[in-house]
Amino acid sequence: MLRSHEAAAAVRVRHHIRLSKGDRVYQGVVYAFLILFILFVSYPLLYVISCSFSSPEALVEGRVFFLPVEPGLQGYKAVFQNSQVWSGYLNSIIYSVSGTLISTIVTIIGGYVLSRKEFKLRPLITAIFTFTMFFNGGTMPTYLLIRDLHMLDTIWAIILPGTFSVWLGIVARTFIQSNVPEELYESVCLDGGDYFQHFIRIVLPLSKPVLAVLALNFATGHWNSYFSAMLYLSDPDKFPLQIILRNILIQNTVDYTSISAVDVTSLVEKQYLAELLKYSLIIVSSVPLLIVYPFIQKYFIKGIMVGSIKG
């Protein structure tokens, strides 16, 4: 009871401490700096959102700064009126979920294998993996390999080529070495266990932060990827969202060599709409990641700091 009264008294004294003029100036400078920093960081996102909800005329005339001008949903209507947008969303979700799951499993297993000091081939495999970070086969050899494996126009052409990430494998290896005590493996061996049981029962439960790092990086890569789909997919029903949005933007671009006096009005309107579509497409493609990221942000920051500092 006495301690609680002492704590309350200390809090009251702390609140009644009068700041000097220098302290108030310092706090004012810090608060002003933080406010400016928040504005610099949030303004680009606010500007894109405002542009996506503004009218095409206001956007082209440069009248949009902070809030939407002549608000409307014309850009979003033009995007979602395309029937392939919904199939593109579904395909991107399938590619992202399946690709993230497979890549995360393969990468964490690879990181675990490379973390075992008794693995004799670890230096050689690490050197080979590191070599691939600086040199690769190139686009044409990769395309020919995908073709010879009969994976063209299939989901495997999108998922398998980037299943293992060397950089993320090194991050996973470093995390396991730094955060999973070797004594736990010895205790598993004393109980009659092996590497598999050590990995499933010990390493995975302790590796949630780095698993979040792997999942977020792979999910972001698969969701934003369009180049692999552009190379290996020919069936429009299998196109991911990024390819669909790219096609929509190209279809709404004006070819100035075809302008005539008869259709100049429609061409100008089409150009205005194409400018608006740029911002609407950014929002449409970014919403899923903006929704997911806050839930795993703390794991992402913790895992990436451990993997980068203690490497």
GROMACS .gro file of C-alpha atoms in nm:
model
  311
    1MET     CA    1   0.000   0.000   0.000
    2LEU     CA    2   0.285   0.234   0.090
    3ARG     CA    3   0.462   0.165  -0.236
    4SER     CA    4   0.150   0.249  -0.438
    5HIS     CA    5   0.122   0.585  -0.258
    6GLU     CA    6   0.489   0.654  -0.326
    7ALA     CA    7   0.446   0.571  -0.694
    8ALA     CA    8   0.142   0.796  -0.722
    9ALA     CA    9   0.331   1.078  -0.550
   10ALA     CA   10   0.623   1.034  -0.790
   11VAL     CA   11   0.387   1.055  -1.087
   12ARG     CA   12   0.230   1.375  -0.949
   13VAL     CA   13   0.572   1.531  -0.896
   14ARG     CA   14   0.677   1.435  -1.247
   15HIS     CA   15   0.365   1.598  -1.394
   16HIS     CA   16   0.424   1.917  -1.195
   17ILE     CA   17   0.784   1.959  -1.309
   18ARG     CA   18   0.802   2.281  -1.505
   19LEU     CA   19   1.004   2.267  -1.823
   20SER     CA   20   1.264   2.528  -1.885
   21LYS     CA   21   1.254   2.753  -2.188
   22GLY     CA   22   1.526   2.547  -2.355
   23ASP     CA   23   1.332   2.223  -2.295
   24ARG     CA   24   1.017   2.371  -2.446
   25VAL     CA   25   1.209   2.488  -2.751
   26TYR     CA   26   1.366   2.144  -2.787
   27GLN     CA   27   1.026   1.971  -2.763
   28GLY     CA   28   0.881   2.214  -3.015
   29VAL     CA   29   1.161   2.140  -3.263
   30VAL     CA   30   1.120   1.763  -3.214
   31TYR     CA   31   0.742   1.778  -3.262
   32ALA     CA   32   0.777   1.999  -3.570
   33PHE     CA   33   1.031   1.759  -3.719
   34LEU     CA   34   0.805   1.459  -3.653
   35ILE     CA   35   0.505   1.634  -3.807
   36LEU     CA   36   0.704   1.726  -4.117
   37PHE     CA   37   0.838   1.371  -4.142
   38ILE     CA   38   0.487   1.226  -4.120
   39LEU     CA   39   0.368   1.467  -4.389
   40PHE     CA   40   0.656   1.377  -4.621
   41VAL     CA   41   0.590   1.006  -4.575
   42SER     CA   42   0.210   1.015  -4.599
   43TYR     CA   43   0.169   1.278  -4.871
   44PRO     CA   44   0.257   1.052  -5.170
   45LEU     CA   45  -0.001   0.793  -5.059
   46LEU     CA   46  -0.259   1.062  -4.989
   47TYR     CA   47  -0.191   1.220  -5.328
   48VAL     CA   48  -0.235   0.892  -5.516
   49ILE     CA   49  -0.562   0.819  -5.331
   50SER     CA   50  -0.691   1.171  -5.400
   51CYS     CA   51  -0.600   1.147  -5.767
   52SER     CA   52  -0.775   0.811  -5.802
   53PHE     CA   53  -1.102   0.960  -5.671
   54SER     CA   54  -1.081   1.289  -5.863
   55SER     CA   55  -1.226   1.364  -6.204
   56PRO     CA   56  -1.000   1.314  -6.509
   57GLU     CA   57  -1.025   1.683  -6.601
   58ALA     CA   58  -0.915   1.800  -6.256
   59LEU     CA   59  -0.626   1.554  -6.259
   60VAL     CA   60  -0.494   1.655  -6.601
   61GLU     CA   61  -0.533   2.026  -6.521
   62GLY     CA   62  -0.322   1.981  -6.207
   63ARG     CA   63  -0.588   2.089  -5.957
   64VAL     CA   64  -0.537   1.793  -5.722
   65PHE     CA   65  -0.304   1.850  -5.426
   66PHE     CA   66  -0.435   1.701  -5.101
   67LEU     CA   67  -0.803   1.613  -5.128
   68PRO     CA   68  -1.002   1.478  -5.427
   69VAL     CA   69  -1.135   1.740  -5.667
   70GLU     CA   70  -1.479   1.671  -5.815
   71PRO     CA   71  -1.486   1.328  -5.644
   72GLY     CA   72  -1.606   1.026  -5.837
   73LEU     CA   73  -1.543   0.661  -5.909
   74GLN     CA   74  -1.484   0.691  -6.281
   75GLY     CA   75  -1.135   0.540  -6.266
   76TYR     CA   76  -1.242   0.243  -6.053
   77LYS     CA   77  -1.548   0.182  -6.270
   78ALA     CA   78  -1.325   0.168  -6.578
   79VAL     CA   79  -1.101  -0.085  -6.402
   80PHE     CA   80  -1.367  -0.316  -6.261
   81GLN     CA   81  -1.587  -0.306  -6.570
   82ASN     CA   82  -1.323  -0.524  -6.730
   83SER     CA   83  -1.433  -0.882  -6.663
   84GLN     CA   84  -1.072  -1.005  -6.659
   85VAL     CA   85  -0.988  -0.798  -6.350
   86TRP     CA   86  -1.170  -1.043  -6.124
   87SER     CA   87  -1.004  -1.345  -6.283
   88GLY     CA   88  -0.672  -1.162  -6.254
   89TYR     CA   89  -0.735  -1.106  -5.884
   90LEU     CA   90  -0.813  -1.474  -5.835
   91ASN     CA   91  -0.505  -1.583  -6.030
   92SER     CA   92  -0.280  -1.347  -5.836
   93ILE     CA   93  -0.416  -1.477  -5.508
   94ILE     CA   94  -0.356  -1.837  -5.619
   95TYR     CA   95  -0.004  -1.761  -5.742
   96SER     CA   96   0.083  -1.556  -5.434
   97VAL     CA   97  -0.055  -1.797  -5.174
   98SER     CA   98   0.080  -2.115  -5.331
   99GLY     CA   99   0.412  -1.956  -5.430
  100THR     CA  100   0.461  -1.802  -5.086
  101LEU     CA  101   0.381  -2.130  -4.910
  102ILE     CA  102   0.616  -2.339  -5.125
  103SER     CA  103   0.897  -2.083  -5.125
  104THR     CA  104   0.879  -2.026  -4.750
  105ILE     CA  105   0.896  -2.400  -4.678
  106VAL     CA  106   1.186  -2.458  -4.917
  107THR     CA  107   1.381  -2.153  -4.796
  108ILE     CA  108   1.344  -2.224  -4.424
  109ILE     CA  109   1.452  -2.585  -4.483
  110GLY     CA  110   1.752  -2.463  -4.683
  111GLY     CA  111   1.839  -2.215  -4.409
  112TYR     CA  112   1.819  -2.489  -4.148
  113VAL     CA  113   2.047  -2.721  -4.347
  114LEU     CA  114   2.302  -2.443  -4.397
  115SER     CA  115   2.293  -2.363  -4.025
  116ARG     CA  116   2.419  -2.709  -3.926
  117LYS     CA  117   2.794  -2.689  -3.870
  118GLU     CA  118   2.836  -3.065  -3.901
  119PHE     CA  119   2.711  -3.054  -4.260
  120LYS     CA  120   3.038  -3.103  -4.453
  121LEU     CA  121   2.915  -2.965  -4.784
  122ARG     CA  122   2.789  -2.643  -4.628
  123PRO     CA  123   3.081  -2.421  -4.745
  124LEU     CA  124   3.060  -2.552  -5.101
  125ILE     CA  125   2.681  -2.515  -5.127
  126THR     CA  126   2.695  -2.168  -4.970
  127ALA     CA  127   2.957  -2.063  -5.227
  128ILE     CA  128   2.746  -2.200  -5.514
  129PHE     CA  129   2.436  -2.022  -5.385
  130THR     CA  130   2.627  -1.698  -5.339
  131PHE     CA  131   2.760  -1.720  -5.695
  132THR     CA  132   2.402  -1.722  -5.827
  133MET     CA  133   2.336  -1.389  -5.655
  134PHE     CA  134   2.579  -1.223  -5.898
  135PHE     CA  135   2.545  -1.435  -6.212
  136ASN     CA  136   2.251  -1.618  -6.367
  137GLY     CA  137   2.168  -1.796  -6.689
  138GLY     CA  138   1.973  -1.509  -6.842
  139THR     CA  139   1.624  -1.481  -6.986
  140MET     CA  140   1.660  -1.699  -7.295
  141PRO     CA  141   1.826  -2.001  -7.126
  142THR     CA  142   1.564  -1.983  -6.851
  143TYR     CA  143   1.284  -1.972  -7.107
  144LEU     CA  144   1.428  -2.270  -7.292
  145LEU     CA  145   1.456  -2.463  -6.965
  146ILE     CA  146   1.093  -2.386  -6.877
  147ARG     CA  147   0.988  -2.496  -7.226
  148ASP     CA  148   1.185  -2.822  -7.211
  149LEU     CA  149   1.029  -2.899  -6.873
  150HIS     CA  150   0.683  -2.853  -7.031
  151MET     CA  151   0.588  -2.582  -6.782
  152LEU     CA  152   0.492  -2.311  -7.030
  153ASP     CA  153   0.145  -2.169  -6.973
  154THR     CA  154   0.117  -2.340  -6.632
  155ILE     CA  155   0.123  -2.217  -6.274
  156TRP     CA  156   0.459  -2.389  -6.220
  157ALA     CA  157   0.630  -2.150  -6.460
  158ILE     CA  158   0.536  -1.868  -6.222
  159ILE     CA  159   0.613  -2.043  -5.892
  160LEU     CA  160   0.906  -2.282  -5.933
  161PRO     CA  161   1.183  -2.065  -6.091
  162GLY     CA  162   1.203  -1.841  -5.784
  163THR     CA  163   1.122  -2.096  -5.518
  164PHE     CA  164   1.449  -2.057  -5.326
  165SER     CA  165   1.587  -1.711  -5.252
  166VAL     CA  166   1.956  -1.712  -5.166
  167TRP     CA  167   1.942  -1.386  -4.975
  168LEU     CA  168   1.640  -1.494  -4.769
  169GLY     CA  169   1.803  -1.834  -4.717
  170ILE     CA  170   2.104  -1.658  -4.565
  171VAL     CA  171   1.871  -1.452  -4.346
  172ALA     CA  172   1.698  -1.771  -4.228
  173ARG     CA  173   2.031  -1.942  -4.163
  174THR     CA  174   2.159  -1.647  -3.961
  175PHE     CA  175   1.839  -1.628  -3.759
  176ILE     CA  176   1.848  -1.998  -3.672
  177GLN     CA  177   2.215  -1.984  -3.572
  178SER     CA  178   2.157  -1.676  -3.356
  179ASN     CA  179   1.828  -1.765  -3.186
  180VAL     CA  180   1.807  -2.144  -3.160
  181PRO     CA  181   2.051  -2.274  -2.892
  182GLU     CA  182   2.252  -2.578  -2.991
  183GLU     CA  183   2.169  -2.733  -2.653
  184LEU     CA  184   1.813  -2.785  -2.771
  185TYR     CA  185   1.936  -3.015  -3.047
  186GLU     CA  186   2.138  -3.210  -2.794
  187SER     CA  187   1.830  -3.250  -2.575
  188VAL     CA  188   1.634  -3.379  -2.874
  189CYS     CA  189   1.907  -3.634  -2.945
  190LEU     CA  190   1.904  -3.746  -2.581
  191ASP     CA  191   1.531  -3.815  -2.615
  192GLY     CA  192   1.593  -4.028  -2.924
  193GLY     CA  193   1.505  -3.760  -3.178
  194ASP     CA  194   1.670  -3.664  -3.504
  195TYR     CA  195   1.712  -3.361  -3.730
  196PHE     CA  196   1.354  -3.380  -3.855
  197GLN     CA  197   1.206  -3.372  -3.506
  198HIS     CA  198   1.445  -3.093  -3.406
  199PHE     CA  199   1.336  -2.889  -3.705
  200ILE     CA  200   0.962  -2.948  -3.661
  201ARG     CA  201   0.936  -2.925  -3.282
  202ILE     CA  202   1.210  -2.676  -3.194
  203VAL     CA  203   1.325  -2.467  -3.489
  204LEU     CA  204   0.990  -2.384  -3.651
  205PRO     CA  205   0.814  -2.268  -3.330
  206LEU     CA  206   1.112  -2.042  -3.249
  207SER     CA  207   1.138  -1.905  -3.604
  208LYS     CA  208   0.807  -1.718  -3.633
  209PRO     CA  209   0.975  -1.378  -3.691
  210VAL     CA  210   1.192  -1.501  -3.977
  211LEU     CA  211   0.900  -1.699  -4.122
  212ALA     CA  212   0.706  -1.371  -4.135
  213VAL     CA  213   1.001  -1.210  -4.315
  214LEU     CA  214   1.013  -1.489  -4.572
  215ALA     CA  215   0.636  -1.493  -4.625
  216LEU     CA  216   0.610  -1.116  -4.667
  217ASN     CA  217   0.898  -1.095  -4.913
  218PHE     CA  218   0.775  -1.387  -5.124
  219ALA     CA  219   0.414  -1.266  -5.115
  220THR     CA  220   0.517  -0.918  -5.226
  221GLY     CA  221   0.732  -1.057  -5.504
  222HIS     CA  222   0.462  -1.289  -5.638
  223TRP     CA  223   0.188  -1.026  -5.612
  224ASN     CA  224   0.386  -0.759  -5.798
  225SER     CA  225   0.543  -0.995  -6.051
  226TYR     CA  226   0.441  -0.953  -6.413
  227PHE     CA  227   0.755  -1.030  -6.617
  228SER     CA  228   0.741  -1.408  -6.566
  229ALA     CA  229   0.372  -1.416  -6.657
  230MET     CA  230   0.438  -1.205  -6.965
  231LEU     CA  231   0.707  -1.452  -7.079
  232TYR     CA  232   0.559  -1.790  -6.988
  233LEU     CA  233   0.180  -1.746  -7.003
  234SER     CA  234  -0.025  -1.716  -7.321
  235ASP     CA  235  -0.376  -1.802  -7.197
  236PRO     CA  236  -0.556  -1.478  -7.086
  237ASP     CA  237  -0.756  -1.678  -6.830
  238LYS     CA  238  -0.429  -1.749  -6.644
  239PHE     CA  239  -0.296  -1.392  -6.643
  240PRO     CA  240  -0.228  -1.243  -6.297
  241LEU     CA  241  -0.368  -0.907  -6.195
  242GLN     CA  242  -0.057  -0.711  -6.292
  243ILE     CA  243  -0.078  -0.824  -6.655
  244ILE     CA  244  -0.451  -0.745  -6.667
  245LEU     CA  245  -0.395  -0.396  -6.530
  246ARG     CA  246  -0.108  -0.341  -6.772
  247ASN     CA  247  -0.331  -0.438  -7.064
  248ILE     CA  248  -0.607  -0.206  -6.944
  249LEU     CA  249  -0.364   0.084  -6.926
  250ILE     CA  250  -0.224   0.011  -7.273
  251GLN     CA  251  -0.574  -0.016  -7.423
  252ASN     CA  252  -0.662   0.329  -7.285
  253THR     CA  253  -0.351   0.500  -7.425
  254VAL     CA  254  -0.399   0.736  -7.716
  255ASP     CA  255  -0.217   0.674  -8.042
  256TYR     CA  256  -0.149   1.030  -8.157
  257THR     CA  257  -0.072   0.920  -8.512
  258SER     CA  258  -0.441   0.833  -8.560
  259ILE     CA  259  -0.589   1.163  -8.442
  260SER     CA  260  -0.836   1.319  -8.684
  261ALA     CA  261  -1.078   1.607  -8.667
  262VAL     CA  262  -1.371   1.370  -8.632
  263ASP     CA  263  -1.268   1.173  -8.324
  264VAL     CA  264  -1.050   1.430  -8.144
  265THR     CA  265  -1.301   1.469  -7.858
  266SER     CA  266  -1.318   1.098  -7.782
  267LEU     CA  267  -0.940   1.069  -7.804
  268VAL     CA  268  -0.893   1.354  -7.554
  269GLU     CA  269  -1.141   1.190  -7.316
  270LYS     CA  270  -0.957   0.861  -7.356
  271GLN     CA  271  -0.627   1.028  -7.275
  272TYR     CA  272  -0.779   1.188  -6.965
  273LEU     CA  273  -0.914   0.850  -6.856
  274ALA     CA  274  -0.574   0.687  -6.915
  275GLU     CA  275  -0.415   0.941  -6.681
  276LEU     CA  276  -0.675   0.868  -6.414
  277LEU     CA  277  -0.634   0.493  -6.458
  278LYS     CA  278  -0.267   0.513  -6.355
  279TYR     CA  279  -0.365   0.611  -6.002
  280SER     CA  280  -0.667   0.383  -5.979
  281LEU     CA  281  -0.454   0.086  -6.085
  282ILE     CA  282  -0.197   0.166  -5.816
  283ILE     CA  283  -0.465   0.155  -5.547
  284VAL     CA  284  -0.631  -0.159  -5.685
  285SER     CA  285  -0.304  -0.351  -5.697
  286SER     CA  286  -0.175  -0.226  -5.360
  287VAL     CA  287  -0.479  -0.276  -5.136
  288PRO     CA  288  -0.417  -0.646  -5.048
  289LEU     CA  289  -0.059  -0.580  -4.936
  290LEU     CA  290  -0.166  -0.270  -4.741
  291ILE     CA  291  -0.422  -0.483  -4.558
  292VAL     CA  292  -0.186  -0.770  -4.474
  293TYR     CA  293   0.132  -0.580  -4.385
  294PRO     CA  294   0.021  -0.419  -4.052
  295PHE     CA  295  -0.054  -0.761  -3.900
  296ILE     CA  296   0.298  -0.898  -3.957
  297GLN     CA  297   0.498  -0.575  -3.940
  298LYS     CA  298   0.648  -0.644  -3.596
  299TYR     CA  299   0.766  -0.991  -3.702
  300PHE     CA  300   0.904  -0.852  -4.025
  301ILE     CA  301   1.111  -0.582  -3.855
  302LYS     CA  302   1.242  -0.817  -3.584
  303GLY     CA  303   1.339  -1.092  -3.827
  304ILE     CA  304   1.502  -0.866  -4.083
  305MET     CA  305   1.709  -0.687  -3.817
  306VAL     CA  306   1.834  -1.015  -3.673
  307GLY     CA  307   1.922  -1.149  -4.017
  308SER     CA  308   2.107  -0.833  -4.120
  309ILE     CA  309   2.293  -0.734  -3.803
  310LYS     CA  310   2.412  -1.072  -3.678
  311GLY     CA  311   2.515  -1.208  -4.019
   0.00000   0.00000   0.00000
